[in-house]
């Protein structure tokens, strides 16, 4: 079955450590996204990538980094510069090539990061 | 910039009650509109969508109509069930081809009691 796989589902980190969240999709989608979800604040866009080897900052990119070396993979690194990293992180993808412009985002099941 | 304003929650209803969750938007151009649902501990799933004015999206008994004149996309269901308890997000995509990032509302938590 096609879908998006995020790992790990739960992650604990000590202050000052960098951590990387994995996101893999086998939907052959061009675009991939990382959102952060906090209670009462909805989803906020961290980074997105429309094509391999290219990505753009979203609304809250500070303290995060990404790479897009392969179409299927879009890992997110939460660096020690992120002041308040405890949150639920969601990866998503969608098709944007001609003939498939539905606009629908497909989401992974999320990764919950807790800083101790 | 684009924005979505949703009815604040939480919303608590009895089973078989009528549901409305309000959503209004601000956007330039011709956005597509979406409702997503999030069950506890999971990611978001698309519930329904509409890509142009006067379109009605529907799924699982839920409906929403794209109203350009009132810039609204209210979610409705005639008779809710306990299994509908979840968080609902309204969202818009900057153009009708979905080539831009989605903008989400803050979400509305819905609880249905038996």
PDB file of C-alpha atoms in Angstrom:
ATOM      1  CA  UNK A   1       0.000   0.000   0.000  1.00  0.00           C
ATOM      2  CA  UNK A   2       1.233   3.489  -0.815  1.00  0.00           C
ATOM      3  CA  UNK A   3       1.676   5.965   1.958  1.00  0.00           C
ATOM      4  CA  UNK A   4       3.911   8.084   4.121  1.00  0.00           C
ATOM      5  CA  UNK A   5       6.003   6.597   6.907  1.00  0.00           C
ATOM      6  CA  UNK A   6       7.316   8.704   9.725  1.00  0.00           C
ATOM      7  CA  UNK A   7       9.760   7.482  12.346  1.00  0.00           C
ATOM      8  CA  UNK A   8      10.209   7.341  15.181  1.00  0.00           C
ATOM      9  CA  UNK A   9       6.680   7.731  16.515  1.00  0.00           C
ATOM     10  CA  UNK A  10       7.985   8.933  19.885  1.00  0.00           C
ATOM     11  CA  UNK A  11      11.335  10.554  20.560  1.00  0.00           C
ATOM     12  CA  UNK A  12      12.919  11.979  23.678  1.00  0.00           C
ATOM     13  CA  UNK A  13      15.791  14.383  23.524  1.00  0.00           C
ATOM     14  CA  UNK A  14      18.014  16.113  26.003  1.00  0.00           C
ATOM     15  CA  UNK A  15      18.489  19.835  25.683  1.00  0.00           C
ATOM     16  CA  UNK A  16      21.363  20.720  23.378  1.00  0.00           C
ATOM     17  CA  UNK A  17      21.038  17.638  21.177  1.00  0.00           C
ATOM     18  CA  UNK A  18      20.121  17.588  17.529  1.00  0.00           C
ATOM     19  CA  UNK A  19      17.587  14.985  16.409  1.00  0.00           C
ATOM     20  CA  UNK A  20      16.470  13.879  12.977  1.00  0.00           C
ATOM     21  CA  UNK A  21      12.922  12.805  12.124  1.00  0.00           C
ATOM     22  CA  UNK A  22      12.512  10.521   9.153  1.00  0.00           C
ATOM     23  CA  UNK A  23       9.829  10.841   6.469  1.00  0.00           C
ATOM     24  CA  UNK A  24       9.563   8.426   3.552  1.00  0.00           C
ATOM     25  CA  UNK A  25       6.838   8.262   0.907  1.00  0.00           C
ATOM     26  CA  UNK A  26       6.172   5.721  -1.832  1.00  0.00           C
ATOM     27  CA  UNK A  27       3.397   7.702  -3.510  1.00  0.00           C
ATOM     28  CA  UNK A  28       5.752   9.125  -6.161  1.00  0.00           C
ATOM     29  CA  UNK A  29       4.765  12.635  -5.066  1.00  0.00           C
ATOM     30  CA  UNK A  30       6.847  15.599  -6.066  1.00  0.00           C
ATOM     31  CA  UNK A  31       6.167  17.874  -3.112  1.00  0.00           C
ATOM     32  CA  UNK A  32       6.824  17.165   0.558  1.00  0.00           C
ATOM     33  CA  UNK A  33       6.122  19.211   3.677  1.00  0.00           C
ATOM     34  CA  UNK A  34       6.896  19.364   7.377  1.00  0.00           C
ATOM     35  CA  UNK A  35       4.370  20.819   9.795  1.00  0.00           C
ATOM     36  CA  UNK A  36       4.533  21.373  13.507  1.00  0.00           C
ATOM     37  CA  UNK A  37       1.400  20.976  15.608  1.00  0.00           C
ATOM     38  CA  UNK A  38       0.970  22.516  19.052  1.00  0.00           C
ATOM     39  CA  UNK A  39      -2.202  22.434  21.130  1.00  0.00           C
ATOM     40  CA  UNK A  40      -4.585  25.222  20.141  1.00  0.00           C
ATOM     41  CA  UNK A  41      -2.351  26.482  17.329  1.00  0.00           C
ATOM     42  CA  UNK A  42      -3.221  24.253  14.433  1.00  0.00           C
ATOM     43  CA  UNK A  43      -0.518  23.338  11.931  1.00  0.00           C
ATOM     44  CA  UNK A  44       2.392  25.578  11.135  1.00  0.00           C
ATOM     45  CA  UNK A  45       4.627  25.007   8.119  1.00  0.00           C
ATOM     46  CA  UNK A  46       8.315  24.473   8.843  1.00  0.00           C
ATOM     47  CA  UNK A  47       9.820  23.608   5.435  1.00  0.00           C
ATOM     48  CA  UNK A  48       8.583  22.350   2.108  1.00  0.00           C
ATOM     49  CA  UNK A  49      10.134  20.948  -1.039  1.00  0.00           C
ATOM     50  CA  UNK A  50       8.570  20.988  -4.489  1.00  0.00           C
ATOM     51  CA  UNK A  51      11.347  19.029  -6.183  1.00  0.00           C
ATOM     52  CA  UNK A  52      14.456  17.020  -5.384  1.00  0.00           C
ATOM     53  CA  UNK A  53      17.469  19.080  -4.252  1.00  0.00           C
ATOM     54  CA  UNK A  54      15.327  22.142  -3.600  1.00  0.00           C
ATOM     55  CA  UNK A  55      13.399  23.303  -0.534  1.00  0.00           C
ATOM     56  CA  UNK A  56      11.946  26.499   0.919  1.00  0.00           C
ATOM     57  CA  UNK A  57      11.436  27.851   4.398  1.00  0.00           C
ATOM     58  CA  UNK A  58       7.950  27.889   5.757  1.00  0.00           C
ATOM     59  CA  UNK A  59       6.571  30.119   8.478  1.00  0.00           C
ATOM     60  CA  UNK A  60       8.651  28.772  11.388  1.00  0.00           C
ATOM     61  CA  UNK A  61      11.928  27.463   9.900  1.00  0.00           C
ATOM     62  CA  UNK A  62      14.285  28.828  12.563  1.00  0.00           C
ATOM     63  CA  UNK A  63      16.053  26.038  14.450  1.00  0.00           C
ATOM     64  CA  UNK A  64      15.219  23.397  11.841  1.00  0.00           C
ATOM     65  CA  UNK A  65      16.972  22.027   8.759  1.00  0.00           C
ATOM     66  CA  UNK A  66      15.970  19.659   5.951  1.00  0.00           C
ATOM     67  CA  UNK A  67      17.392  17.903   2.927  1.00  0.00           C
ATOM     68  CA  UNK A  68      15.812  16.436  -0.207  1.00  0.00           C
ATOM     69  CA  UNK A  69      18.378  14.215  -1.841  1.00  0.00           C
ATOM     70  CA  UNK A  70      15.831  11.659  -3.025  1.00  0.00           C
ATOM     71  CA  UNK A  71      12.261  12.070  -4.177  1.00  0.00           C
ATOM     72  CA  UNK A  72      11.033   9.597  -1.547  1.00  0.00           C
ATOM     73  CA  UNK A  73      12.737  11.101   1.474  1.00  0.00           C
ATOM     74  CA  UNK A  74      12.503  14.411   3.331  1.00  0.00           C
ATOM     75  CA  UNK A  75      14.178  14.211   6.768  1.00  0.00           C
ATOM     76  CA  UNK A  76      13.807  17.006   9.303  1.00  0.00           C
ATOM     77  CA  UNK A  77      16.546  17.874  11.791  1.00  0.00           C
ATOM     78  CA  UNK A  78      15.552  19.685  14.941  1.00  0.00           C
ATOM     79  CA  UNK A  79      18.659  21.492  16.051  1.00  0.00           C
ATOM     80  CA  UNK A  80      19.696  22.739  19.473  1.00  0.00           C
ATOM     81  CA  UNK A  81      18.900  26.244  18.220  1.00  0.00           C
ATOM     82  CA  UNK A  82      15.176  25.485  18.315  1.00  0.00           C
ATOM     83  CA  UNK A  83      14.057  27.087  21.568  1.00  0.00           C
ATOM     84  CA  UNK A  84      10.900  25.074  22.192  1.00  0.00           C
ATOM     85  CA  UNK A  85      11.063  21.838  20.210  1.00  0.00           C
ATOM     86  CA  UNK A  86       8.557  19.753  22.160  1.00  0.00           C
ATOM     87  CA  UNK A  87       5.701  19.222  19.695  1.00  0.00           C
ATOM     88  CA  UNK A  88       3.969  16.827  17.322  1.00  0.00           C
ATOM     89  CA  UNK A  89       5.602  16.843  13.876  1.00  0.00           C
ATOM     90  CA  UNK A  90       3.711  15.892  10.740  1.00  0.00           C
ATOM     91  CA  UNK A  91       5.136  15.098   7.335  1.00  0.00           C
ATOM     92  CA  UNK A  92       2.970  15.349   4.233  1.00  0.00           C
ATOM     93  CA  UNK A  93       3.245  15.009   0.484  1.00  0.00           C
ATOM     94  CA  UNK A  94       1.209  15.710  -2.618  1.00  0.00           C
ATOM     95  CA  UNK A  95       1.392  15.424  -6.345  1.00  0.00           C
ATOM     96  CA  UNK A  96       1.914  18.697  -8.205  1.00  0.00           C
ATOM     97  CA  UNK A  97       2.860  17.604 -11.695  1.00  0.00           C
ATOM     98  CA  UNK A  98       0.564  18.413 -14.631  1.00  0.00           C
ATOM     99  CA  UNK A  99      -2.459  16.155 -14.780  1.00  0.00           C
ATOM    100  CA  UNK A 100      -2.358  15.419 -11.060  1.00  0.00           C
ATOM    101  CA  UNK A 101      -3.059  18.776  -9.496  1.00  0.00           C
ATOM    102  CA  UNK A 102      -5.621  17.804  -6.903  1.00  0.00           C
ATOM    103  CA  UNK A 103      -4.012  19.808  -4.126  1.00  0.00           C
ATOM    104  CA  UNK A 104      -4.718  17.056  -1.617  1.00  0.00           C
ATOM    105  CA  UNK A 105      -2.096  16.511   1.061  1.00  0.00           C
ATOM    106  CA  UNK A 106      -1.391  13.015   2.332  1.00  0.00           C
ATOM    107  CA  UNK A 107      -0.085  12.877   5.891  1.00  0.00           C
ATOM    108  CA  UNK A 108       2.060  10.510   7.883  1.00  0.00           C
ATOM    109  CA  UNK A 109       1.025   9.469  11.381  1.00  0.00           C
ATOM    110  CA  UNK A 110       3.336  11.936  13.048  1.00  0.00           C
ATOM    111  CA  UNK A 111       6.313  11.963  15.384  1.00  0.00           C
ATOM    112  CA  UNK A 112       6.018  13.260  18.924  1.00  0.00           C
ATOM    113  CA  UNK A 113       9.218  14.881  20.180  1.00  0.00           C
ATOM    114  CA  UNK A 114       9.705  15.604  23.872  1.00  0.00           C
ATOM    115  CA  UNK A 115      12.672  17.521  25.193  1.00  0.00           C
ATOM    116  CA  UNK A 116      13.647  16.490  28.710  1.00  0.00           C
TER     117      UNK A 116
ATOM    118  CA  UNK B   1      -1.566  36.695   2.994  1.00  0.00           C
ATOM    119  CA  UNK B   2      -3.950  33.771   2.959  1.00  0.00           C
ATOM    120  CA  UNK B   3      -5.697  32.877   6.186  1.00  0.00           C
ATOM    121  CA  UNK B   4      -8.364  30.546   7.545  1.00  0.00           C
ATOM    122  CA  UNK B   5     -10.575  31.266  10.543  1.00  0.00           C
ATOM    123  CA  UNK B   6     -12.367  28.391  12.199  1.00  0.00           C
ATOM    124  CA  UNK B   7     -14.996  28.169  14.857  1.00  0.00           C
ATOM    125  CA  UNK B   8     -13.268  27.779  18.199  1.00  0.00           C
ATOM    126  CA  UNK B   9     -13.812  24.613  20.126  1.00  0.00           C
ATOM    127  CA  UNK B  10     -14.214  22.441  21.878  1.00  0.00           C
ATOM    128  CA  UNK B  11     -17.628  21.439  20.590  1.00  0.00           C
ATOM    129  CA  UNK B  12     -19.614  18.803  22.477  1.00  0.00           C
ATOM    130  CA  UNK B  13     -22.775  17.302  21.018  1.00  0.00           C
ATOM    131  CA  UNK B  14     -25.061  14.405  21.743  1.00  0.00           C
ATOM    132  CA  UNK B  15     -25.229  11.501  19.317  1.00  0.00           C
ATOM    133  CA  UNK B  16     -27.589  12.150  16.356  1.00  0.00           C
ATOM    134  CA  UNK B  17     -27.362  15.931  16.776  1.00  0.00           C
ATOM    135  CA  UNK B  18     -26.814  18.263  13.825  1.00  0.00           C
ATOM    136  CA  UNK B  19     -23.276  19.546  13.400  1.00  0.00           C
ATOM    137  CA  UNK B  20     -21.985  22.791  11.934  1.00  0.00           C
ATOM    138  CA  UNK B  21     -18.374  23.904  12.162  1.00  0.00           C
ATOM    139  CA  UNK B  22     -17.846  27.344  10.669  1.00  0.00           C
ATOM    140  CA  UNK B  23     -14.905  28.198   8.444  1.00  0.00           C
ATOM    141  CA  UNK B  24     -14.180  31.457   6.648  1.00  0.00           C
ATOM    142  CA  UNK B  25     -11.150  32.328   4.592  1.00  0.00           C
ATOM    143  CA  UNK B  26      -9.153  35.173   3.098  1.00  0.00           C
ATOM    144  CA  UNK B  27      -7.279  34.512  -0.121  1.00  0.00           C
ATOM    145  CA  UNK B  28      -6.332  36.072  -3.403  1.00  0.00           C
ATOM    146  CA  UNK B  29      -7.052  34.248  -6.602  1.00  0.00           C
ATOM    147  CA  UNK B  30      -9.080  31.054  -6.732  1.00  0.00           C
ATOM    148  CA  UNK B  31      -8.170  28.760  -3.842  1.00  0.00           C
ATOM    149  CA  UNK B  32      -9.162  25.171  -3.314  1.00  0.00           C
ATOM    150  CA  UNK B  33     -10.771  24.456   0.054  1.00  0.00           C
ATOM    151  CA  UNK B  34     -10.425  21.376   2.235  1.00  0.00           C
ATOM    152  CA  UNK B  35     -11.615  19.796   5.459  1.00  0.00           C
ATOM    153  CA  UNK B  36      -9.200  17.427   7.176  1.00  0.00           C
ATOM    154  CA  UNK B  37      -9.904  15.230  10.191  1.00  0.00           C
ATOM    155  CA  UNK B  38      -7.437  14.078  12.851  1.00  0.00           C
ATOM    156  CA  UNK B  39      -8.235  11.164  15.152  1.00  0.00           C
ATOM    157  CA  UNK B  40      -6.325  10.902  18.453  1.00  0.00           C
ATOM    158  CA  UNK B  41      -2.621  10.173  18.021  1.00  0.00           C
ATOM    159  CA  UNK B  42      -2.796  10.118  14.237  1.00  0.00           C
ATOM    160  CA  UNK B  43      -1.969  12.289  11.267  1.00  0.00           C
ATOM    161  CA  UNK B  44      -4.567  14.192   9.264  1.00  0.00           C
ATOM    162  CA  UNK B  45      -6.842  12.608   6.686  1.00  0.00           C
ATOM    163  CA  UNK B  46      -8.660  14.416   3.929  1.00  0.00           C
ATOM    164  CA  UNK B  47     -12.395  14.470   4.657  1.00  0.00           C
ATOM    165  CA  UNK B  48     -13.658  16.458   1.677  1.00  0.00           C
ATOM    166  CA  UNK B  49     -12.664  19.189  -0.722  1.00  0.00           C
ATOM    167  CA  UNK B  50     -14.011  21.724  -3.228  1.00  0.00           C
ATOM    168  CA  UNK B  51     -11.987  23.334  -5.964  1.00  0.00           C
ATOM    169  CA  UNK B  52     -14.250  26.104  -7.260  1.00  0.00           C
ATOM    170  CA  UNK B  53     -17.121  28.339  -6.215  1.00  0.00           C
ATOM    171  CA  UNK B  54     -20.477  26.605  -5.552  1.00  0.00           C
ATOM    172  CA  UNK B  55     -18.855  23.151  -5.505  1.00  0.00           C
ATOM    173  CA  UNK B  56     -20.080  20.896  -2.719  1.00  0.00           C
ATOM    174  CA  UNK B  57     -17.690  18.407  -1.183  1.00  0.00           C
ATOM    175  CA  UNK B  58     -19.129  15.405   0.627  1.00  0.00           C
ATOM    176  CA  UNK B  59     -17.888  12.281   2.363  1.00  0.00           C
ATOM    177  CA  UNK B  60     -19.088   9.996   5.197  1.00  0.00           C
ATOM    178  CA  UNK B  61     -22.236  12.089   5.656  1.00  0.00           C
ATOM    179  CA  UNK B  62     -20.293  15.353   5.957  1.00  0.00           C
ATOM    180  CA  UNK B  63     -20.848  18.202   3.495  1.00  0.00           C
ATOM    181  CA  UNK B  64     -19.377  21.623   2.810  1.00  0.00           C
ATOM    182  CA  UNK B  65     -20.175  24.135   0.065  1.00  0.00           C
ATOM    183  CA  UNK B  66     -17.644  26.577  -1.365  1.00  0.00           C
ATOM    184  CA  UNK B  67     -19.311  30.008  -1.007  1.00  0.00           C
ATOM    185  CA  UNK B  68     -17.279  32.686  -2.740  1.00  0.00           C
ATOM    186  CA  UNK B  69     -19.706  35.484  -1.890  1.00  0.00           C
ATOM    187  CA  UNK B  70     -19.352  34.876   1.847  1.00  0.00           C
ATOM    188  CA  UNK B  71     -15.811  33.393   1.646  1.00  0.00           C
ATOM    189  CA  UNK B  72     -16.987  30.418   3.671  1.00  0.00           C
ATOM    190  CA  UNK B  73     -16.727  26.635   3.681  1.00  0.00           C
ATOM    191  CA  UNK B  74     -18.791  25.475   6.662  1.00  0.00           C
ATOM    192  CA  UNK B  75     -18.758  21.785   7.567  1.00  0.00           C
ATOM    193  CA  UNK B  76     -22.115  20.122   8.279  1.00  0.00           C
ATOM    194  CA  UNK B  77     -23.431  16.712   9.190  1.00  0.00           C
ATOM    195  CA  UNK B  78     -27.063  15.849   9.792  1.00  0.00           C
ATOM    196  CA  UNK B  79     -26.612  13.207  12.493  1.00  0.00           C
ATOM    197  CA  UNK B  80     -23.292  12.766  14.261  1.00  0.00           C
ATOM    198  CA  UNK B  81     -21.973   9.561  15.780  1.00  0.00           C
ATOM    199  CA  UNK B  82     -19.549   8.884  18.619  1.00  0.00           C
ATOM    200  CA  UNK B  83     -16.991   7.805  16.013  1.00  0.00           C
ATOM    201  CA  UNK B  84     -16.991  11.360  14.598  1.00  0.00           C
ATOM    202  CA  UNK B  85     -15.160  12.584  17.695  1.00  0.00           C
ATOM    203  CA  UNK B  86     -11.928  14.104  16.374  1.00  0.00           C
ATOM    204  CA  UNK B  87     -10.256  17.400  15.543  1.00  0.00           C
ATOM    205  CA  UNK B  88     -11.388  19.025  12.290  1.00  0.00           C
ATOM    206  CA  UNK B  89      -9.216  21.403  10.273  1.00  0.00           C
ATOM    207  CA  UNK B  90     -10.293  23.741   7.520  1.00  0.00           C
ATOM    208  CA  UNK B  91      -7.589  24.547   4.965  1.00  0.00           C
ATOM    209  CA  UNK B  92      -7.055  26.352   1.718  1.00  0.00           C
ATOM    210  CA  UNK B  93      -4.608  25.985  -1.103  1.00  0.00           C
ATOM    211  CA  UNK B  94      -3.443  29.170  -2.785  1.00  0.00           C
ATOM    212  CA  UNK B  95      -4.556  28.275  -6.281  1.00  0.00           C
ATOM    213  CA  UNK B  96      -6.999  25.791  -7.692  1.00  0.00           C
ATOM    214  CA  UNK B  97      -4.226  23.585  -8.968  1.00  0.00           C
ATOM    215  CA  UNK B  98      -2.881  23.168  -5.465  1.00  0.00           C
ATOM    216  CA  UNK B  99       0.599  24.314  -6.355  1.00  0.00           C
ATOM    217  CA  UNK B 100       1.127  26.392  -3.276  1.00  0.00           C
ATOM    218  CA  UNK B 101       1.384  25.490   0.374  1.00  0.00           C
ATOM    219  CA  UNK B 102      -1.770  24.814   2.309  1.00  0.00           C
ATOM    220  CA  UNK B 103      -2.869  27.208   5.009  1.00  0.00           C
ATOM    221  CA  UNK B 104      -4.685  25.586   7.940  1.00  0.00           C
ATOM    222  CA  UNK B 105      -7.107  26.857  10.521  1.00  0.00           C
ATOM    223  CA  UNK B 106      -6.428  26.212  14.197  1.00  0.00           C
ATOM    224  CA  UNK B 107      -8.671  23.154  14.342  1.00  0.00           C
ATOM    225  CA  UNK B 108     -11.954  22.445  16.140  1.00  0.00           C
ATOM    226  CA  UNK B 109     -12.122  19.590  18.619  1.00  0.00           C
ATOM    227  CA  UNK B 110     -15.431  17.738  18.416  1.00  0.00           C
ATOM    228  CA  UNK B 111     -16.642  15.351  21.101  1.00  0.00           C
ATOM    229  CA  UNK B 112     -19.815  13.318  20.645  1.00  0.00           C
ATOM    230  CA  UNK B 113     -21.397  11.821  23.754  1.00  0.00           C
ATOM    231  CA  UNK B 114     -23.689   8.777  23.593  1.00  0.00           C
TER     232      UNK B 114
END
